[in-house]
Structure formats: structure tokens, C-alpha cells
Short mmCIF file of C-alpha atoms in Angstrom, two decimals:
data_model
loop_
_atom_site.label_atom_id
_atom_site.label_comp_id
_atom_site.label_asym_id
_atom_site.label_seq_id
_atom_site.Cartn_x
_atom_site.Cartn_y
_atom_site.Cartn_z
CA MET I 1 -8.86 4.76 9.38
CA VAL I 2 -9.17 5.95 12.95
CA ASP I 3 -12.44 7.22 14.47
CA ASP I 4 -12.65 9.00 17.80
CA GLY I 5 -13.28 6.48 20.55
CA ILE I 6 -11.90 3.54 18.56
CA GLN I 7 -8.87 1.92 20.09
CA ASP I 8 -5.65 1.88 18.06
CA HIS I 9 -4.64 -1.66 17.18
CA GLY I 10 -0.94 -0.80 17.26
CA ARG I 11 1.65 -1.88 14.73
CA ARG I 12 2.52 -5.50 14.23
CA THR I 13 5.96 -6.57 13.10
CA PHE I 14 6.74 -8.74 10.08
CA LEU I 15 9.05 -11.57 11.18
CA LYS I 16 11.90 -12.67 8.92
CA ALA I 17 11.87 -16.27 10.09
CA THR I 18 10.21 -18.56 7.57
CA GLY I 19 7.16 -20.28 8.98
CA ALA I 20 7.21 -18.33 12.23
CA ALA I 21 3.79 -17.94 13.83
CA GLY I 22 2.66 -15.38 16.35
CA ALA I 23 -0.52 -14.16 17.94
CA ALA I 24 -1.28 -11.91 14.98
CA ALA I 25 -0.23 -13.89 11.93
CA ALA I 26 2.03 -16.43 10.25
CA PHE I 27 4.74 -15.43 7.78
CA SER I 28 7.01 -16.81 5.11
CA GLY I 29 10.60 -15.09 4.26
CA ALA I 30 -17.02 -5.81 -18.06
CA ALA I 31 -17.72 -2.85 -19.84
CA ALA I 32 -20.92 -1.97 -21.74
CA ALA I 33 -21.67 1.39 -23.37
CA THR I 34 -25.09 2.92 -23.92
CA PRO I 35 -25.93 2.80 -27.65
CA GLY I 36 -25.27 6.12 -29.34
CA ARG I 37 -22.38 7.14 -27.11
CA ASP I 38 -19.98 9.30 -29.13
CA PRO I 39 -16.61 7.77 -30.09
CA GLY I 40 -13.23 9.29 -29.20
CA PRO I 41 -12.52 11.92 -26.53
CA LYS I 42 -15.39 12.58 -24.11
CA GLU I 43 -14.66 15.87 -22.39
CA ASP I 44 -18.29 16.31 -21.31
CA GLU I 45 -18.22 13.23 -19.04
CA VAL I 46 -17.42 12.61 -15.39
CA LEU I 47 -16.22 9.22 -14.19
CA VAL I 48 -17.46 8.20 -10.74
CA GLY I 49 -15.84 5.34 -8.80
CA VAL I 50 -18.03 3.39 -6.40
CA SER I 51 -16.78 1.24 -3.56
CA ALA I 52 -17.28 -2.54 -3.64
CA GLY I 53 -20.35 -3.71 -1.77
CA ALA I 54 -22.56 -0.88 -3.04
CA ASP I 55 -24.82 -0.96 -6.09
CA LEU I 56 -22.65 0.61 -8.79
CA ARG I 57 -25.22 2.31 -10.99
CA GLN I 58 -27.87 3.12 -8.40
CA THR I 59 -25.36 4.75 -6.04
CA VAL I 60 -24.61 7.36 -8.70
CA GLU I 61 -27.82 7.52 -10.73
CA GLN I 62 -29.95 8.73 -7.84
CA HIS I 63 -27.78 11.86 -7.59
CA VAL I 64 -27.45 12.66 -11.31
CA PRO I 65 -29.04 16.04 -12.18
CA GLY I 66 -31.59 16.50 -14.94
CA ASN I 67 -29.05 17.81 -17.44
CA ALA I 68 -26.98 14.62 -17.23
CA GLU I 69 -27.28 10.85 -17.62
CA VAL I 70 -25.27 7.69 -16.92
CA VAL I 71 -23.99 6.53 -20.32
CA HIS I 72 -21.43 3.82 -19.50
CA GLN I 73 -20.22 1.55 -16.74
CA ASN I 74 -17.38 -0.86 -16.07
CA ASP I 75 -18.36 -3.39 -13.43
CA ASP I 76 -14.84 -4.71 -12.84
CA LEU I 77 -13.18 -1.32 -12.46
CA ARG I 78 -16.35 -0.14 -10.66
CA TYR I 79 -16.95 3.21 -12.31
CA VAL I 80 -19.77 4.82 -14.27
CA ALA I 81 -19.57 7.63 -16.81
CA VAL I 82 -22.01 10.53 -16.43
CA LYS I 83 -22.53 12.69 -19.52
CA PHE I 84 -23.47 16.36 -19.10
CA LYS I 85 -25.30 18.50 -21.61
CA GLY I 86 -24.71 21.71 -19.70
CA SER I 87 -21.75 23.84 -18.75
CA ASP I 88 -18.41 23.10 -17.12
CA THR I 89 -19.87 24.55 -13.93
CA ALA I 90 -22.53 21.85 -13.81
CA ARG I 91 -19.87 19.14 -14.05
CA GLU I 92 -17.74 20.74 -11.34
CA ASN I 93 -20.73 21.10 -9.02
CA PHE I 94 -21.65 17.48 -9.58
CA LYS I 95 -18.12 16.26 -8.82
CA ASP I 96 -18.06 18.24 -5.62
CA ALA I 97 -21.48 16.97 -4.52
CA ILE I 98 -21.18 13.31 -5.51
CA THR I 99 -17.90 12.79 -3.66
CA LYS I 100 -19.71 13.64 -0.43
CA ARG I 101 -22.09 10.70 -0.90
CA ASP I 102 -21.64 7.35 0.80
CA HIS I 103 -19.67 4.71 -1.12
CA VAL I 104 -18.38 7.19 -3.74
CA LYS I 105 -14.60 6.78 -3.96
CA TYR I 106 -13.84 9.51 -6.51
CA ALA I 107 -15.23 11.67 -9.31
CA GLU I 108 -12.99 12.92 -12.11
CA ASP I 109 -13.19 14.23 -15.66
CA ASN I 110 -13.07 11.67 -18.48
CA ALA I 111 -9.69 13.03 -19.57
CA THR I 112 -8.30 12.80 -23.10
CA PHE I 113 -5.09 10.92 -23.90
CA HIS I 114 -3.06 11.20 -27.10
CA ALA I 115 -0.72 9.01 -29.08
CA LEU I 116 2.86 9.95 -28.20
CA ALA I 117 4.58 10.23 -31.58
CA THR I 118 6.66 12.94 -33.20
CA PRO I 119 6.35 12.12 -36.91
CA ASN I 120 9.13 13.07 -39.34
CA ASP I 121 8.90 13.25 -43.13
CA PRO I 122 8.69 9.64 -44.33
CA GLN I 123 12.05 8.21 -45.42
CA PHE I 124 12.97 4.76 -46.43
CA GLY I 125 16.10 3.57 -44.66
CA ASP I 126 17.61 0.63 -42.92
CA GLN I 127 16.41 -0.30 -39.48
CA TYR I 128 18.71 0.22 -36.55
CA ALA I 129 16.48 -0.52 -33.55
CA PRO I 130 16.71 -4.35 -33.60
CA GLN I 131 20.49 -4.18 -33.99
CA GLN I 132 20.92 -1.56 -31.29
CA VAL I 133 19.03 -3.60 -28.70
CA GLN I 134 20.65 -6.80 -30.03
CA SER I 135 17.42 -8.51 -31.00
CA ASP I 136 19.18 -9.79 -34.12
CA GLN I 137 21.66 -11.67 -31.93
CA ALA I 138 18.86 -13.00 -29.72
CA TRP I 139 17.18 -14.43 -32.83
CA ASP I 140 19.93 -17.07 -32.95
CA THR I 141 18.18 -18.43 -29.85
CA THR I 142 14.52 -17.70 -30.66
CA PHE I 143 12.37 -15.62 -33.00
CA GLY I 144 9.70 -15.54 -30.33
CA ASP I 145 6.63 -17.60 -29.46
CA SER I 146 3.05 -17.18 -30.68
CA GLY I 147 1.99 -18.34 -27.21
CA VAL I 148 3.09 -14.94 -25.88
CA THR I 149 0.56 -12.13 -26.44
CA ILE I 150 1.31 -8.42 -26.74
CA ALA I 151 -1.73 -6.14 -26.53
CA VAL I 152 -1.37 -2.78 -28.27
CA ILE I 153 -3.62 -0.14 -26.67
CA ASP I 154 -3.56 2.57 -29.31
CA THR I 155 -5.27 3.70 -32.50
CA GLY I 156 -6.58 0.93 -34.70
CA VAL I 157 -4.14 -1.47 -36.36
CA GLN I 158 -4.13 -2.59 -39.98
CA TYR I 159 -3.98 -6.21 -38.93
CA ASP I 160 -4.03 -7.49 -42.55
CA HIS I 161 -0.77 -5.66 -43.32
CA PRO I 162 1.54 -8.15 -45.11
CA ASP I 163 4.17 -7.66 -42.42
CA LEU I 164 1.75 -7.97 -39.45
CA ALA I 165 -0.90 -10.48 -40.52
CA GLY I 166 1.24 -13.49 -39.60
CA ASN I 167 1.42 -12.36 -35.98
CA PHE I 168 -2.32 -11.66 -35.60
CA GLY I 169 -4.46 -14.64 -34.69
CA ALA I 170 -8.15 -15.20 -35.31
CA ASP I 171 -9.05 -12.66 -32.64
CA LYS I 172 -7.77 -9.33 -33.93
CA GLY I 173 -8.90 -7.38 -30.88
CA GLU I 174 -11.61 -4.95 -29.83
CA ASP I 175 -12.68 -1.43 -30.80
CA PHE I 176 -13.50 0.62 -27.69
CA VAL I 177 -13.95 3.82 -29.69
CA ASP I 178 -16.77 2.56 -31.90
CA ASN I 179 -17.88 -0.17 -29.47
CA ASP I 180 -17.47 -3.13 -31.83
CA ALA I 181 -15.18 -6.12 -32.35
CA ASP I 182 -13.15 -4.75 -35.28
CA PRO I 183 -10.11 -2.62 -34.32
CA TYR I 184 -9.25 -1.74 -37.96
CA PRO I 185 -8.44 1.96 -38.53
CA ASP I 186 -11.42 4.07 -39.58
CA ALA I 187 -9.26 6.46 -41.62
CA PRO I 188 -5.99 4.67 -42.51
CA GLN I 189 -4.37 7.80 -43.94
CA ASP I 190 -4.68 9.54 -40.56
CA GLU I 191 -4.85 6.57 -38.23
CA TYR I 192 -1.47 4.89 -38.59
CA HIS I 193 0.09 5.20 -35.13
CA GLY I 194 -1.09 1.81 -33.83
CA THR I 195 0.10 0.06 -36.99
CA HIS I 196 3.56 1.57 -36.58
CA VAL I 197 3.70 0.68 -32.88
CA SER I 198 2.64 -2.90 -33.63
CA GLY I 199 5.43 -3.29 -36.16
CA CYS I 200 8.04 -1.95 -33.74
CA ALA I 201 7.09 -4.77 -31.39
CA SER I 202 6.21 -7.64 -33.68
CA ALA I 203 6.40 -7.10 -37.41
CA VAL I 204 6.90 -10.67 -38.65
CA ILE I 205 10.53 -11.77 -38.51
CA ASP I 206 12.11 -13.82 -41.28
CA ASN I 207 9.16 -13.67 -43.67
CA GLY I 208 10.98 -12.06 -46.60
CA THR I 209 8.77 -8.98 -46.35
CA GLY I 210 9.50 -5.42 -45.23
CA VAL I 211 10.89 -4.94 -41.74
CA ALA I 212 11.39 -7.07 -38.63
CA GLY I 213 9.96 -6.38 -35.21
CA GLN I 214 11.63 -7.60 -32.05
CA SER I 215 9.67 -10.84 -31.63
CA ASN I 216 7.14 -13.09 -33.31
CA SER I 217 4.67 -12.73 -30.49
CA THR I 218 0.92 -12.77 -31.08
CA LEU I 219 -0.54 -9.28 -31.40
CA ILE I 220 -4.00 -8.13 -30.33
CA SER I 221 -5.28 -4.60 -30.86
CA GLY I 222 -7.28 -2.60 -28.34
CA ARG I 223 -8.44 0.43 -30.35
CA ALA I 224 -8.89 3.13 -27.72
CA LEU I 225 -7.66 6.17 -29.72
CA ASP I 226 -9.54 7.38 -32.78
CA GLU I 227 -8.28 8.72 -36.12
CA SER I 228 -7.40 12.04 -34.46
CA GLY I 229 -4.94 10.22 -32.18
CA GLY I 230 -7.00 11.05 -29.10
CA GLY I 231 -9.02 8.86 -26.80
CA SER I 232 -10.98 9.06 -23.59
CA LEU I 233 -9.78 7.90 -20.21
CA SER I 234 -12.69 5.46 -19.96
CA ASP I 235 -12.02 3.83 -23.34
CA ILE I 236 -8.33 3.39 -22.53
CA ALA I 237 -9.04 2.02 -19.05
CA ASP I 238 -11.60 -0.40 -20.48
CA ALA I 239 -9.06 -1.52 -23.08
CA VAL I 240 -6.40 -2.17 -20.45
CA LYS I 241 -8.84 -4.25 -18.41
CA TRP I 242 -9.88 -6.16 -21.55
CA ALA I 243 -6.26 -6.86 -22.53
CA ALA I 244 -5.57 -8.35 -19.10
CA ASP I 245 -8.70 -10.49 -19.40
CA GLN I 246 -7.42 -11.80 -22.76
CA GLY I 247 -4.34 -13.08 -20.95
CA ALA I 248 -1.92 -10.62 -22.54
CA GLU I 249 1.46 -11.06 -20.89
CA VAL I 250 2.57 -7.66 -22.24
CA ILE I 251 0.48 -4.50 -22.66
CA ASN I 252 1.88 -1.60 -24.69
CA MET I 253 0.66 1.95 -24.03
CA SER I 254 2.32 4.42 -26.39
CA LEU I 255 0.09 7.24 -25.20
CA GLY I 256 -0.13 9.83 -22.48
CA GLY I 257 -1.94 12.83 -21.05
CA GLY I 258 -4.59 13.62 -18.50
CA GLY I 259 -2.39 13.42 -15.41
CA TYR I 260 -3.09 11.12 -12.48
CA THR I 261 -6.56 9.58 -12.45
CA ASP I 262 -8.06 6.96 -10.16
CA THR I 263 -9.76 5.25 -13.09
CA MET I 264 -6.49 4.60 -14.93
CA LYS I 265 -4.69 3.72 -11.71
CA ASN I 266 -7.34 1.08 -11.05
CA ALA I 267 -7.04 -0.24 -14.61
CA VAL I 268 -3.26 -0.69 -14.53
CA SER I 269 -3.51 -2.20 -11.04
CA TYR I 270 -6.13 -4.64 -12.35
CA ALA I 271 -3.89 -5.65 -15.25
CA THR I 272 -0.85 -6.03 -13.00
CA ASN I 273 -2.76 -8.11 -10.47
CA ASN I 274 -3.91 -10.34 -13.33
CA GLY I 275 -0.39 -11.04 -14.58
CA SER I 276 0.23 -8.46 -17.32
CA LEU I 277 3.33 -6.26 -17.54
CA ILE I 278 2.59 -2.77 -18.85
CA PHE I 279 5.11 -0.70 -20.82
CA ALA I 280 4.27 2.99 -21.22
CA ALA I 281 5.84 5.92 -23.05
CA ALA I 282 7.72 8.40 -20.86
CA GLY I 283 6.42 11.32 -22.94
CA ASN I 284 7.60 13.68 -25.66
CA ASN I 285 7.80 17.09 -23.97
CA GLY I 286 11.57 16.92 -23.44
CA THR I 287 11.07 17.83 -19.79
CA GLN I 288 11.89 16.26 -16.45
CA GLY I 289 9.18 13.98 -15.08
CA VAL I 290 7.39 11.28 -17.05
CA SER I 291 3.78 11.49 -18.19
CA TYR I 292 0.87 9.34 -17.09
CA PRO I 293 0.22 6.44 -17.41
CA ALA I 294 3.99 5.81 -17.43
CA ALA I 295 4.27 7.48 -14.01
CA TYR I 296 2.14 4.84 -12.28
CA SER I 297 4.29 2.40 -10.31
CA GLU I 298 2.58 -0.50 -12.10
CA CYS I 299 3.93 0.66 -15.47
CA VAL I 300 7.45 0.41 -16.89
CA ALA I 301 8.30 3.92 -18.10
CA VAL I 302 10.42 3.90 -21.29
CA SER I 303 12.55 6.80 -22.53
CA ALA I 304 13.80 7.24 -26.10
CA VAL I 305 17.37 7.34 -27.40
CA ASP I 306 18.75 7.87 -30.90
CA ASP I 307 21.06 5.74 -33.03
CA ASN I 308 24.05 7.20 -31.16
CA GLU I 309 22.50 6.06 -27.88
CA GLN I 310 21.94 9.63 -26.73
CA LEU I 311 18.72 10.74 -25.09
CA ALA I 312 16.29 11.99 -27.73
CA SER I 313 15.71 15.74 -27.51
CA PHE I 314 11.97 15.18 -27.11
CA SER I 315 12.13 12.38 -24.54
CA GLN I 316 10.93 13.07 -21.03
CA TYR I 317 13.13 11.76 -18.24
CA GLY I 318 13.12 11.41 -14.48
CA ASP I 319 13.32 9.06 -11.53
CA SER I 320 10.42 6.97 -12.85
CA VAL I 321 12.23 5.95 -16.05
CA GLU I 322 13.13 2.26 -15.87
CA LEU I 323 14.39 1.43 -19.38
CA ALA I 324 15.48 3.16 -22.58
CA ALA I 325 15.13 2.06 -26.21
CA PRO I 326 15.54 3.47 -29.74
CA GLY I 327 12.86 6.02 -30.56
CA VAL I 328 14.29 8.38 -33.22
CA ASP I 329 13.58 7.78 -36.92
CA VAL I 330 12.41 4.24 -36.25
CA LEU I 331 11.38 2.41 -39.43
CA SER I 332 8.28 0.27 -39.00
CA THR I 333 5.03 -0.76 -40.61
CA SER I 334 2.45 1.85 -41.54
CA THR I 335 -0.96 1.69 -43.15
CA GLU I 336 -0.80 0.75 -46.81
CA THR I 337 -2.48 4.02 -47.81
CA ARG I 338 0.61 5.78 -46.39
CA GLY I 339 3.04 3.53 -48.26
CA SER I 340 3.16 0.54 -45.86
CA TYR I 341 6.39 1.63 -44.11
CA GLU I 342 7.68 4.87 -42.64
CA GLN I 343 10.01 6.34 -40.06
CA LEU I 344 8.53 7.92 -36.95
CA SER I 345 10.06 9.32 -33.79
CA GLY I 346 8.78 9.37 -30.23
CA THR I 347 8.77 7.53 -26.95
CA SER I 348 5.81 5.84 -28.66
CA MET I 349 8.37 3.94 -30.74
CA ALA I 350 10.79 3.18 -27.91
CA THR I 351 8.01 1.61 -25.85
CA PRO I 352 6.98 -1.15 -28.30
CA VAL I 353 10.63 -1.93 -29.02
CA THR I 354 10.85 -2.72 -25.30
CA SER I 355 7.53 -4.58 -25.36
CA GLY I 356 8.77 -6.70 -28.25
CA VAL I 357 11.95 -7.56 -26.37
CA ALA I 358 9.78 -8.54 -23.40
CA GLY I 359 7.83 -10.88 -25.67
CA LEU I 360 11.07 -12.35 -27.01
CA THR I 361 12.29 -12.90 -23.45
CA LEU I 362 9.11 -14.76 -22.48
CA ALA I 363 9.65 -17.12 -25.40
CA LYS I 364 12.79 -18.31 -23.62
CA TRP I 365 11.99 -17.93 -19.91
CA ASP I 366 8.86 -18.65 -17.89
CA LEU I 367 8.55 -15.49 -15.77
CA THR I 368 5.85 -13.69 -13.83
CA ASN I 369 5.22 -10.07 -14.78
CA ASN I 370 7.33 -8.79 -11.90
CA GLU I 371 10.12 -11.29 -12.59
CA LEU I 372 10.13 -10.18 -16.24
CA ARG I 373 10.28 -6.53 -15.21
CA ASN I 374 13.30 -7.13 -13.01
CA HIS I 375 15.01 -9.42 -15.51
CA LEU I 376 14.82 -6.79 -18.26
CA LYS I 377 16.27 -4.21 -15.89
CA ASN I 378 18.96 -6.55 -14.58
CA THR I 379 20.11 -7.35 -18.13
CA ALA I 380 19.84 -3.81 -19.53
CA GLU I 381 22.93 -2.22 -21.05
CA ASP I 382 24.49 0.82 -19.42
CA ILE I 383 24.90 3.25 -22.34
CA GLY I 384 26.46 5.99 -20.25
CA LEU I 385 23.41 8.11 -19.55
CA SER I 386 22.18 9.15 -16.13
CA SER I 387 19.67 6.98 -14.29
CA GLN I 388 16.99 9.62 -14.94
CA GLU I 389 17.62 9.31 -18.68
CA GLN I 390 18.09 5.57 -19.10
CA GLY I 391 16.76 4.02 -15.90
CA SER I 392 18.56 0.70 -15.58
CA GLY I 393 19.85 1.06 -19.13
CA GLN I 394 18.91 0.37 -22.73
CA VAL I 395 16.91 -2.83 -23.06
CA ASP I 396 19.16 -5.66 -24.29
CA ALA I 397 17.38 -8.55 -26.01
CA TYR I 398 20.44 -10.78 -26.33
CA ALA I 399 21.31 -10.48 -22.64
CA ALA I 400 17.66 -10.98 -21.63
CA VAL I 401 17.34 -14.16 -23.70
CA THR I 402 20.73 -15.68 -22.85
CA THR I 403 21.00 -14.76 -19.16
CA ASP I 404 19.44 -17.20 -16.70
CA PRO I 405 16.96 -15.17 -14.59
CA SER I 406 17.87 -17.20 -11.50
CA GLY I 407 21.23 -15.43 -11.45
CA ASP I 408 20.61 -12.12 -13.16
CA GLY I 409 23.57 -9.98 -14.05
CA GLY I 410 24.12 -7.29 -16.63
CA ASP I 411 25.48 -3.79 -16.63
CA GLY I 412 22.54 -2.44 -14.68
CA GLY I 413 22.92 1.22 -15.64
CA ASP I 414 23.64 4.19 -13.46
CA GLY I 415 20.42 3.89 -11.57
CA GLY I 416 21.32 0.87 -9.52
CA ASP I 417 17.93 -0.72 -10.20
CA GLY I 418 19.54 -3.63 -11.94
CA GLY I 419 20.60 -5.29 -8.73
CA ASP I 420 23.38 -7.79 -8.21
CA GLY I 421 21.27 -10.87 -8.72
CA GLY I 422 17.85 -12.28 -9.23
CA ASP I 423 17.13 -13.26 -5.62
CA SER I 424 13.82 -12.44 -3.99
CA THR I 425 12.16 -13.15 -0.67
CA SER I 426 8.49 -13.02 0.20
CA SER I 427 6.60 -12.69 3.48
CA SER I 428 2.85 -12.90 4.06
CA VAL I 429 0.42 -12.17 6.85
CA SER I 430 -3.32 -12.73 7.14
CA GLY I 431 -5.78 -10.57 9.04
CA THR I 432 -9.40 -9.51 9.37
CA LEU I 433 -11.04 -6.08 9.36
CA ASP I 434 -14.47 -5.68 10.95
CA GLY I 435 -15.79 -2.53 9.26
CA TYR I 436 -15.03 0.92 7.87
CA TRP I 437 -13.53 2.02 11.20
CA ASP I 438 -11.01 -0.83 11.31
CA TYR I 439 -7.39 -1.07 10.14
CA ASP I 440 -4.18 -3.00 10.75
CA ASP I 441 -0.72 -1.43 10.86
CA TYR I 442 2.49 -3.36 10.23
CA SER I 443 6.20 -2.62 10.55
CA TYR I 444 8.32 -4.55 8.04
CA GLY I 445 12.02 -5.22 8.68
CA TRP I 446 14.09 -5.53 5.51
CA ASN I 447 15.69 -8.85 4.57
CA TYR I 448 18.10 -7.38 2.02
CA SER I 449 20.49 -4.47 2.29
CA SER I 450 19.54 -1.84 -0.30
CA PRO I 451 16.88 -3.94 -2.09
CA SER I 452 16.33 -3.06 -5.74
CA GLN I 453 12.56 -3.25 -5.44
CA VAL I 454 9.75 -4.12 -3.06
CA VAL I 455 6.20 -5.11 -4.00
CA VAL I 456 3.40 -4.84 -1.43
CA GLU I 457 0.20 -6.69 -2.36
CA LEU I 458 -3.19 -6.93 -0.68
CA ASP I 459 -5.73 -9.65 -1.47
CA GLY I 460 -9.01 -8.95 0.32
CA PRO I 461 -12.70 -9.85 0.08
CA SER I 462 -14.53 -9.20 -3.19
CA ASP I 463 -17.50 -7.53 -1.50
CA ALA I 464 -15.46 -5.03 0.53
CA ASP I 465 -13.21 -2.08 -0.26
CA PHE I 466 -9.84 -2.24 1.54
CA ASP I 467 -7.02 0.22 0.80
CA LEU I 468 -3.25 -0.02 1.17
CA TYR I 469 -0.82 2.67 2.40
CA VAL I 470 2.97 2.57 2.79
CA ASN I 471 5.59 4.82 4.38
CA THR I 472 9.35 4.37 3.92
CA GLY I 473 12.30 6.10 5.58
CA THR I 474 10.26 6.96 8.68
CA THR I 475 8.92 5.35 11.83
CA ALA I 476 5.56 7.11 11.42
CA ALA I 477 2.72 4.69 10.81
CA ALA I 478 1.14 4.92 7.37
CA SER I 479 -2.50 6.00 7.22
CA PRO I 480 -5.03 7.50 4.78
CA SER I 481 -3.83 10.96 5.82
CA ASP I 482 -0.08 10.21 6.03
CA TYR I 483 1.53 8.03 3.40
CA ASP I 484 4.30 7.95 0.77
CA TYR I 485 2.57 5.38 -1.44
CA ALA I 486 -1.06 4.35 -1.76
CA SER I 487 -3.24 1.92 -3.68
CA ARG I 488 -6.94 2.75 -3.39
CA SER I 489 -8.99 0.88 -5.98
CA THR I 490 -12.72 0.37 -5.59
CA ASP I 491 -12.21 -3.20 -4.40
CA SER I 492 -9.76 -5.00 -2.10
CA GLN I 493 -7.09 -5.99 -4.65
CA GLU I 494 -4.24 -3.55 -4.14
CA SER I 495 -0.59 -3.45 -5.19
CA ILE I 496 2.28 -1.02 -4.62
CA THR I 497 5.66 -1.34 -6.37
CA ILE I 498 8.61 0.72 -5.08
CA ASP I 499 11.95 0.81 -6.91
CA SER I 500 15.07 1.29 -4.77
CA PRO I 501 13.06 1.74 -1.54
CA ASP I 502 14.44 3.73 1.39
CA ASP I 503 15.50 1.02 3.84
CA SER I 504 16.94 3.35 6.50
CA THR I 505 13.98 2.41 8.74
CA ASP I 506 11.45 -0.39 8.79
CA MET I 507 8.72 -0.02 6.16
CA GLN I 508 5.35 1.03 7.61
CA VAL I 509 2.24 -0.59 6.07
CA ASP I 510 -1.42 0.18 6.75
CA VAL I 511 -4.32 -2.03 5.64
CA ASP I 512 -7.44 0.13 5.92
CA SER I 513 -11.13 -0.68 5.47
CA TYR I 514 -12.79 2.02 3.41
CA SER I 515 -15.99 -0.02 3.59
CA GLY I 516 -16.97 -3.56 4.40
CA SER I 517 -15.36 -6.36 6.37
CA GLY I 518 -13.60 -9.66 5.88
CA SER I 519 -10.28 -11.45 5.79
CA TYR I 520 -7.25 -10.44 3.78
CA THR I 521 -3.71 -11.53 2.97
CA LEU I 522 -0.86 -9.01 2.84
CA THR I 523 2.25 -10.09 0.92
CA ILE I 524 5.58 -8.25 0.74
CA THR I 525 8.21 -9.33 -1.80
CA GLU I 526 11.74 -7.92 -1.82
CA TYR I 527 14.09 -8.17 -4.80
CA GLN I 528 17.83 -8.00 -4.30
#
């Protein structure tokens, strides 16, 4: 940020030469809830984000009015939940006032999210999803690996289901709705969504029982939606953070609603920075533009197609869609009180099909989360839909398992995100910011022509709050008041992912101190 009287540092230029050194830098090419807190949606709460370096609870608590109280906090995501007993006006006044206080990064409603399913009348029929994405052909190579973990952030899961039990380990998961260690559904007749989603991903293959998921990956359940299918922003964010801490390589979020929130943005950034790849449902409104959390750049947005490989009438679509998968009349596991198996429709079903294929892929290839993301896109099948409808294409398990990621190919879809290969190049720079007034600007020259993706990452001090801003397609320096992309968590771990970036000009990057000082490393990775 720039204060009057503070000299502009000027933009530095990223060099393409490996190992080049200049005057500026060298380059290379826990959550606890207050007892008694109500489960499920929490529309009477405000979430307040506090910058690193400040006392989390005290910063907020001293400004909480008499008709409210702090009822929850997440130290890693650095937010507290303030519960109001009064009117909507009291909450709005508080949000307006608290954001004017030092060290307060944001204040937002504890929004409600919902499971994204469009249930049909139950029918028993043959599966088509594994065949359509060619998981059955991939099984000639591998059924999957129990060393790969898929976390299902959803309603509770009937983890003792005969067709799921074999893929659940000793740790079944965590219940963030009721604040205990048992994610089993409270009301299995009504709470079946998570069980169905889990089966789409990893119902046990080749066990002589029921249906087959896409992979025999280990499942863990983060129960963040209650029996009504709804859940609070804070519970879902806490569950995402928990899943990343469990080492889940894949996180499935078949849910949506609430719009953009800083709390969820920080949660998915945390998970991404800790090695998880998040798949999220595009949404079921049948409109252009995907829902949140799928719309965050950290998440892989998945649209739904039918058994004729046509976009489902309910599926949302748009530039953020990266992959498509079967999501109409998908047969999967259900709670035993509902008959153990049923067909459901929704982007909620397409998402775990994709998550399961991701798990299957990791059983064959050792990939980082970003490498996995690009590999699935590079090996996706073009099924003739527009890039807004299918992204890079329909996920293809056989191609993902049998194609060496070091030389990715595949049909790539209409969107061009697939790329011509699996090459990547990375450049890094180190710097120091002295306080809230300080910033560093960089101009990055592209290594590839028309790169498929660029990832900008900031690793800064744990006791400071640094933010990251990016402009593309312009020579204007990025800043907190002028940016195309931003990552503004409450700490100094930031990440921005841009698909098919505009490379008509050098990319402009701003590292800004919101508060605190210290050293940082900025890394930019291009994918061809």
C-alpha cells in the first residue's frame, strides 16, 4: 500500500535466466466451539477475520456489544464468530463498526450453504458413470490405493454401509455440526446426501456388493451439513481446514451458496497451500456462472452431463468450469433406511465422480495438487460441448491413469486449458517488507506463449499479514485498489491460480504488507 510521503519502490522485473542474481533478488526459470452452540446454519452470527500479529479474540471481544458474544474461533483461519441475540440491524451496525478497527480484515455473515443435489424418484438401474468416464478400463491398471485420502465435506456419511465400510479406516472423520468425533447421520432417512456422494467417489470396487465407485481410496467424512442439507459457513470452513490437516489429497465439496466470503476463501487457500486439491460443484440453477465455493480459483469447478454426454439442464456453466462428469440419475450408495442404493441427480454427483477419478490417478502417479489438476485437464475427453459447459472436457480415468504426466496429451476440450504438454517452469524471488506502509511491485515476463495456467504463491512470515495482488493484460501496477486477482488471507500464505492468463503484456504482481514486517518468497509457476 502507498501512503503519502512514502517513496514508491518501483517495479522489479522477473528474469527468465535460471540462477540469475540481481540487486533485488535471485530467480530460478484449530477450531473450538463454545459448548451449547447450536448445530447447523447460524444466520445470527457474524464472522470477523483478524490479521496475524494481533490477539485474535481480544481484538474483537472488546468491541462486541452487550446483545452479542463470541461463540467460536478458528486460530488457523484467524476468525471468530460473534452471535447476536438482537435484530438484523444490530448485526449490520456491528459489521460496519468492527471493520473500522485496527487489525480487523473483514466482517461477514455466517452464511448458509446447501447440498447441491436434485433428487429423482428412486430407481434401481445399472450404473453408467464409471463406464462413461472409463474408470472400468482404468481398473485394469489399478483399483486405487488406500494410501490416497478423499475427504467428503457434506452431510454425515453412513460409514458402516456394506459398500463403503471397506474404504473407511479407523478414523471415520469429524462432526462439525454437533461438535463431536462421529460424522454418522443424525437422521438417516433425511440425511443421505453425503452417503451418496461418498459412493460416487469410492464405493468399494470388486467386493461383490452393490455398486462401484471410481477408486478404492480411503474416505474420511467431515460432517458440516445437518439433516436439513444446510450448514454454516464457519462449520464448512473449519471442515476444509481439518481435512487438509488430515493430509487429504482430495477434498470433495458437493455444496454451494452464500456467495464470495473471505472465510471460505481463506479455508480453500489453506487447503491448497497444504497440498489438497478441492473439487466443487458448479451449481444446479441451470444458469451461467458457477456458484461458490466452486468459483474460487483454488477449486476445480465441475459441471454435470447426462448419459448422452449433454450438459444437464440443471447444471450451471461458465468460464470457471474446468471439468465435466456424469451427474444425471447417478446410482450410488444411500443410507440403509432409504434402501441402501438410489439414483440422484446434480452437480453434487458429478463432483465426487471427478474426485474419485483423481484418487484413482494418484494411485498410479505421484503428483502435487496442481500437477494433478493439470493432468486431469490435459487428459480430459472433448465431448463436443463448449468450454463454458465442459471446461477442458469430461474427466477420463483411463487416459489419466495410462498417460505419463511428464508428457501430457489428451483431447483437451474446446477450452484450450488442456495444453499441449505437461511442461512447467518456476521462478522465485525473495524480499523484505518493513511495515504496513511497505510493498514490492514486480513485472513478470512470460516464458511460454499462451500458457495454460499460472500460479502465483507468496510465503511470508507467520506473525505478519502480507497480501498478494495481480494484474494481467495491462502495464498498470497491481495494488490493493487496482487488481484483477487478489489473495488476502489473515496471514502471509497467499496463492492465486489463473487459467489461460492474458499474456499480451507482462504480468504485474504486488506484494503488500497489510500489517507487520519480515521476509517473504514469491514464486511464479507457468504451465504450458
